[in-house]
XYZ file of C-alpha atoms in Angstrom:
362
model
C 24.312 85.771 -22.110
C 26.352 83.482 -20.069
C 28.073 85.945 -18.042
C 24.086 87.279 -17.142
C 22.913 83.215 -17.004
C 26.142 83.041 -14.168
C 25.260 86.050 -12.025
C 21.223 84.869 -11.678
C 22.192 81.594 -10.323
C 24.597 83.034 -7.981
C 22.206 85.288 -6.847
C 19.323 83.104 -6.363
C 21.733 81.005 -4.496
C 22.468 83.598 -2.202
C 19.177 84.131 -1.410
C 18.552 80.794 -0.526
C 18.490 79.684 3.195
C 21.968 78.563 4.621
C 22.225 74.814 4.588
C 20.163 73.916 1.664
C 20.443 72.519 -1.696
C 18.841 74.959 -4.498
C 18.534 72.258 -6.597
C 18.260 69.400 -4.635
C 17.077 65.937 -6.674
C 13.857 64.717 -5.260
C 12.810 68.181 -2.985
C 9.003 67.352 -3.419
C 9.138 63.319 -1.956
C 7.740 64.776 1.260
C 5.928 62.175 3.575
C 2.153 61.996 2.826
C -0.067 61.429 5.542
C -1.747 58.296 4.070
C 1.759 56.673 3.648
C 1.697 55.562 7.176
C -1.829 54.548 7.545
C -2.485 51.631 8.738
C -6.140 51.450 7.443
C -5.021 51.503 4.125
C -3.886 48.631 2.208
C -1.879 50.132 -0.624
C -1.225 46.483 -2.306
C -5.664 46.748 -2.835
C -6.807 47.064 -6.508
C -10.339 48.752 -6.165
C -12.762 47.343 -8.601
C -13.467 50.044 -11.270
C -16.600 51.791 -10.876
C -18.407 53.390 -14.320
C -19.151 56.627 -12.153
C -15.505 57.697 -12.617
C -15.513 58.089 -16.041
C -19.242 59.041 -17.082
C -18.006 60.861 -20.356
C -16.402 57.625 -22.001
C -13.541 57.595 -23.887
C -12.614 60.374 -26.254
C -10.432 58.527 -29.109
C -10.983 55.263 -29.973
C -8.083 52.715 -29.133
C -7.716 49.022 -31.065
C -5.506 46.240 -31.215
C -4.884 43.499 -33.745
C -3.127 39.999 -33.567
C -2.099 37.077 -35.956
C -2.982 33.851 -35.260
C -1.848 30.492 -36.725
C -4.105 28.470 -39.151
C -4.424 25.712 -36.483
C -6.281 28.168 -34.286
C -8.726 29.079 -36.986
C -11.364 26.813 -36.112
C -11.358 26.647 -32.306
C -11.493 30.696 -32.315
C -14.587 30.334 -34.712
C -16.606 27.944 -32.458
C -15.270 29.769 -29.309
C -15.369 33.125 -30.868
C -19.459 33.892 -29.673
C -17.946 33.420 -25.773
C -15.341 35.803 -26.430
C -17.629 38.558 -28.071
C -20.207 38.041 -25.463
C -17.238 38.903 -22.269
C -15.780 41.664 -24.317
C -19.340 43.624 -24.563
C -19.682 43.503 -20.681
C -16.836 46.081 -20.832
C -18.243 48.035 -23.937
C -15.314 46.384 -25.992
C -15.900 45.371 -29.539
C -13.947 42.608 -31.537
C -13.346 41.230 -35.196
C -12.137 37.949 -36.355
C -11.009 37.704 -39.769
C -10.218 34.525 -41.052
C -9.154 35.457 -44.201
C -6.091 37.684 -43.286
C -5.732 34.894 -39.702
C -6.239 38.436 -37.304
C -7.935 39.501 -34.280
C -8.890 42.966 -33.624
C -10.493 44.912 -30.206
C -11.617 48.418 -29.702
C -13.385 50.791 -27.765
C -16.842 51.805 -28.051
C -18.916 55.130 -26.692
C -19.776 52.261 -23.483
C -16.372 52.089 -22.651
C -15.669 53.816 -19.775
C -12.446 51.493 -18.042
C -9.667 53.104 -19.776
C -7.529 50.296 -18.836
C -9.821 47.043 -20.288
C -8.506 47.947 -23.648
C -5.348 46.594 -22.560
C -6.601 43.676 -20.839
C -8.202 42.988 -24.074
C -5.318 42.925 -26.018
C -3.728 40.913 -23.853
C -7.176 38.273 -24.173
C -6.168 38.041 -27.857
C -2.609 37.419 -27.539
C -3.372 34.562 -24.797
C -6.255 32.987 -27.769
C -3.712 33.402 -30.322
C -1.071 31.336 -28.083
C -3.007 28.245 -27.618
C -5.023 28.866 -24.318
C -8.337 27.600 -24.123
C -11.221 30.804 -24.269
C -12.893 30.111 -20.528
C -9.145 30.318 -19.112
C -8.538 33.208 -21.207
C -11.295 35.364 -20.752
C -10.120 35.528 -16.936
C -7.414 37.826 -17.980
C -10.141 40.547 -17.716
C -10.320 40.522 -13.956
C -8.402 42.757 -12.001
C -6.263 40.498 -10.206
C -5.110 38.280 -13.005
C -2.093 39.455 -14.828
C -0.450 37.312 -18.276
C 3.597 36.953 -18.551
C 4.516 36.236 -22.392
C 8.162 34.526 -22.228
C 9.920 34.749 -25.010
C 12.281 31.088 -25.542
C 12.782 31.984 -28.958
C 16.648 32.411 -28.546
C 17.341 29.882 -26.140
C 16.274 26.830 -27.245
C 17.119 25.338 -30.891
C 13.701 23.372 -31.099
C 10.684 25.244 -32.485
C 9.286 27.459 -30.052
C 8.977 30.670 -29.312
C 6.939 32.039 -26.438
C 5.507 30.698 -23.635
C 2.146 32.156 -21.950
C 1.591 32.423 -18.168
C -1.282 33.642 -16.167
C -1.634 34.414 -12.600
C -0.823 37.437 -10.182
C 2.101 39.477 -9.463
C 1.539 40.088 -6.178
C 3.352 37.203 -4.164
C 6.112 37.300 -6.834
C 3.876 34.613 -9.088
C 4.686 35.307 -12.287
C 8.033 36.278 -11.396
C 8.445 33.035 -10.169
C 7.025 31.390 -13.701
C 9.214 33.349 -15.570
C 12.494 31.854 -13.619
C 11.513 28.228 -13.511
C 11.009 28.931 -17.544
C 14.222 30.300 -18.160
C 16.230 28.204 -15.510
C 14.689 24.958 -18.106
C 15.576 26.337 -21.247
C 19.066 27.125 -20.249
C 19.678 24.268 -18.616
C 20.444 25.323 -15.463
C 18.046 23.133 -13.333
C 15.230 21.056 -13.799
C 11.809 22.357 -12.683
C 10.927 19.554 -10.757
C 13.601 21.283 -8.388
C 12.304 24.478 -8.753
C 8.724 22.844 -7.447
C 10.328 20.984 -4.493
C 11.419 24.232 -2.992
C 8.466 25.963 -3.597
C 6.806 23.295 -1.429
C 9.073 23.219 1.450
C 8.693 27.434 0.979
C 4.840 27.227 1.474
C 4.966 24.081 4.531
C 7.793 26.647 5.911
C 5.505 29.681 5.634
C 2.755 28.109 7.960
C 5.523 28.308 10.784
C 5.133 31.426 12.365
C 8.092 30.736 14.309
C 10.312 30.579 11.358
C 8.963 33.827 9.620
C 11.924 35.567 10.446
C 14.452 33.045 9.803
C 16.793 31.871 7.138
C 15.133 29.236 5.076
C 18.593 28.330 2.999
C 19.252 25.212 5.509
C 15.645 24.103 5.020
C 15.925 23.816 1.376
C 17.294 21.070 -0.713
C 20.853 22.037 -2.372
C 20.803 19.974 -5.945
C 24.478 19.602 -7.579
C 24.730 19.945 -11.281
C 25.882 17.344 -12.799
C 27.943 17.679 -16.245
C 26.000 15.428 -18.947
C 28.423 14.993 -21.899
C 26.188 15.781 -25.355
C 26.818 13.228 -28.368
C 28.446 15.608 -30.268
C 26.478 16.145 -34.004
C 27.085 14.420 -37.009
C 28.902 16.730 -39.185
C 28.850 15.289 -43.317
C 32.161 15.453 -44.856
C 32.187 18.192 -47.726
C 33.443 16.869 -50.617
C 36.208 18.373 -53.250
C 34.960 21.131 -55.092
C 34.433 20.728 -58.849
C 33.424 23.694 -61.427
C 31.925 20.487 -63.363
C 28.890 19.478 -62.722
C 27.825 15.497 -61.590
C 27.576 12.917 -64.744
C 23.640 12.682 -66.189
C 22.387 9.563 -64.714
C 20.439 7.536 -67.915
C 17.295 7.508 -68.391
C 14.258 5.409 -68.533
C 14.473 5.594 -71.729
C 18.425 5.018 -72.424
C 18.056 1.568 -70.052
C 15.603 0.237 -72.638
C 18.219 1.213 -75.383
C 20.541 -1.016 -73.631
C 18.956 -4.010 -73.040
C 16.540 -3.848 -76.430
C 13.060 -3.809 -74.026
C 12.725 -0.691 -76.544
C 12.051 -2.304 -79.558
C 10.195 -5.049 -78.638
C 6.016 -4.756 -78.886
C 3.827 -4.538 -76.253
C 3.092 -8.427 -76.068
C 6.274 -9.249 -75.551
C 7.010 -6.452 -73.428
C 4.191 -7.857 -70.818
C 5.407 -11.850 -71.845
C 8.643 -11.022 -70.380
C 7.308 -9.105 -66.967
C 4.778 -12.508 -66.532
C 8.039 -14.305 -66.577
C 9.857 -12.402 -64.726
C 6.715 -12.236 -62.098
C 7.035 -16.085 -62.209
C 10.363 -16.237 -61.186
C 10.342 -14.465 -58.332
C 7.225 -16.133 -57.178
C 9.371 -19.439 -57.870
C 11.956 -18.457 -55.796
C 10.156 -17.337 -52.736
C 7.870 -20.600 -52.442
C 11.484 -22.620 -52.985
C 12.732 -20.936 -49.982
C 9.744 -21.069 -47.643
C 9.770 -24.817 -48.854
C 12.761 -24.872 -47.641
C 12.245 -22.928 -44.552
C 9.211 -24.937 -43.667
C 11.213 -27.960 -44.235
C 14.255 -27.129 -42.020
C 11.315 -27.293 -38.674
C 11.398 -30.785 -39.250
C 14.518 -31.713 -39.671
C 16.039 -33.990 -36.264
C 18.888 -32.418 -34.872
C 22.151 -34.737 -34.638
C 21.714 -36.818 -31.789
C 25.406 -38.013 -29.744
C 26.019 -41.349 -31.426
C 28.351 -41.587 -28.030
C 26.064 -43.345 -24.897
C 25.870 -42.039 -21.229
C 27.871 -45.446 -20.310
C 30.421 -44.676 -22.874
C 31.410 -41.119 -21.871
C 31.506 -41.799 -18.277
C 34.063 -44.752 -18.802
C 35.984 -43.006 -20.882
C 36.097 -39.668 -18.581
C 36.784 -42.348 -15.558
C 39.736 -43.853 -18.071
C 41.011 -40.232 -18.786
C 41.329 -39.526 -15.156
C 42.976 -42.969 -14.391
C 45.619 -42.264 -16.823
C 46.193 -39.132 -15.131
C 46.541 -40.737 -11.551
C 49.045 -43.374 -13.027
C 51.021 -40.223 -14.536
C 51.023 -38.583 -11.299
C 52.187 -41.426 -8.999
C 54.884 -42.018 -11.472
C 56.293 -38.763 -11.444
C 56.142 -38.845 -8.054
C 58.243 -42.126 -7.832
C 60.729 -41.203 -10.213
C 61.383 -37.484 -7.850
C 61.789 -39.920 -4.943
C 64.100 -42.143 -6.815
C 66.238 -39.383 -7.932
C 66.290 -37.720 -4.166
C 67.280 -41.424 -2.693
C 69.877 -41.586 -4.915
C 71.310 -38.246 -3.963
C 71.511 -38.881 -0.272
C 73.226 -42.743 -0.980
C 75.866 -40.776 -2.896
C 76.358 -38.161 -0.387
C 76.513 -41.111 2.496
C 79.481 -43.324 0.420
C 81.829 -39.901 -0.038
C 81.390 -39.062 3.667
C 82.428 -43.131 4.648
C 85.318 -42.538 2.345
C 86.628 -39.597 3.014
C 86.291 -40.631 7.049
C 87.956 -44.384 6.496
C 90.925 -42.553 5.072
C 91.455 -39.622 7.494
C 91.235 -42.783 10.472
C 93.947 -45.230 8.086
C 97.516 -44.712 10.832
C 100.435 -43.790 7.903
C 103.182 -46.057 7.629
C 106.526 -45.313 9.240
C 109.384 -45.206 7.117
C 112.497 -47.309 9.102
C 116.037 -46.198 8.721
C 119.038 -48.335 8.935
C 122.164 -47.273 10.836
C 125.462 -47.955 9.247
């Protein structure tokens, strides 16, 4: 079989023409004549018209969603809004509040095969907080809905986050990064809006169309923020024991003999108690009340006093200094006078003529 499998291929190939791929990957992505038309928008979503699909829908197609138990009574007030937009489009829905689900479906009025979808997506946006006018817009043509999941990224509760809007002009695209950028941490949307700004002011510029916009744009550094690290409980020894019984109401009474005593007595001895402590608290706001009025401690010392004896203090200091002074002075004189009488010394006896000793003849 292969040998037979070998020798069609080879001969189909030789009957292709020379220069040409047999099995060339994408042989039928020909140019189309409406490719290059320039009366054709291709980015256009034609509104859908019933005359395309006059026989309806052949199966029938439903959704369900949860929601939570917060939701249950907006969705019941807003729920006649809802049912009224989904019958425009020959879609029927169900709320049950006693599994927490909504359900849509197509009827024999259907005839969009693609507002089933939409409608799915209405219940997911209901079921996720957004108010039912808002909602309900998801049914248009031109509005698309983004569900971001920030389940694993962030250690808070939360887990998705809805967005609504259009994917032409890279919207939701858009959304979805300035989400993700936040929940990672990697930069603040506030800085994701600035340049979005400066993008649209830019955009009026026809000049600058086909420019770079990078020098334009604000460059943000991140900064390192150091996290307080968490509070981790120390684990203590374990024991195969278990802790000591802690007594009971019951045992306490045991101890101290309240048990045994009669009722009477029992509420004798709380009045006292009661007393007590009443007692004590009006002794001490006495005693706080009292300690407003007490003077504080006035200097027993007058103004005259203290300034004569600062001005005595810094007499006594002047004295001190001047004598100090003095006694350096003294000391310095003293030096010189006994430098002066060794130098008139020591020049009175190099000037004294020596004596000459005589010798007699014989």
């Amino acid at each position: 079989m292969a040998s037979e499998d070998e020798a069609n291929a080879a001969a189909a190939a030789a009957e292709a023409p020379e220069g040409k791929n047999w099995r060339r990957k994408g042989k039928h992505d020909k140019p189309k004549p409406w490719d290059e038309d320039p009366n054709i928008d291709h980015w256009k979503i034609e509104k859908f018209d019933p005359s395309w699909n006059e026989g309806g829908m052949l199966e029938v197609s439903s959704f369900s969603t949860l929601f939570p138990q917060y939701r249950e009574k907006y969705l019941q007030e807003s729920w006649p809004i809802v049912k009224g937009a989904l019958k425009e489009h020959g879609i029927s829905c169900e709320l049950n509040l006693v599994e927490g689900s909504m359900t849509v479906s197509t009827t024999r009025k259907t005839r969009d095969p693609y507002i089933i979808v939409k409608a799915r997506e209405l219940i997911k946006l209901l079921s996720r907080s957004v108010p039912a006018p808002q909602a309900i817009k998801i049914l248009d043509d031109e509005m698309n809905c983004d569900i971001i999941k920030i389940g694993g990224l962030v250690r808070n509760k939360g887990n998705t986050v809805a967005a609504m809007g259009s994917y032409t002009g890279r919207g939701l695209k858009q959304v979805r990064r300035i989400v993700e950028d936040c929940m990672k941490n990697i930069k603040h949307p506030v800085y994701h809006i600035k340049e979005l700004l400066i993008k649209r002011e830019l955009a009026k510029n026809p000049a600058l169309a086909t420019e770079n916009w990078d020098r334009f744009l604000p460059k943000f550094k991140k900064k390192n923020v150091k996290q307080k690290k968490p509070q981790t409980k120390e684990k203590k020894p374990y024991t195969p024991f278990p802790p000591p019984q802690q007594p009971s109401k019951i045992d306490a009474q045991l101890e101290t003999g309240e048990y045994f005593m009669s009722e009477k007595k029992k509420s004798a001895k709380k009045w006292q108690e009661k007393l007590e402590k009443q007692s004590g608290k009006a002794e001490e706001n006495k005693r706080k009340r009292e300690a407003a009025f007490v003077p504080p401690k006035e200097n027993t010392a007058g103004p005259s006093e203290s300034v004569k004896t600062a001005n005595d203090n810094s007499e006594i200091a002047d004295i001190a200094k001047s004598l100090k002074e003095k006694a350096k002075e003294f000391r310095k004189n003293k030096t010189q006078e006994n430098v002066r009488v060794e130098s008139y010394l020591a020049s009175n006896e190099e000037s004294r003529p020596k004596k000459k000793k005589s010798t007699n003849s014989k």
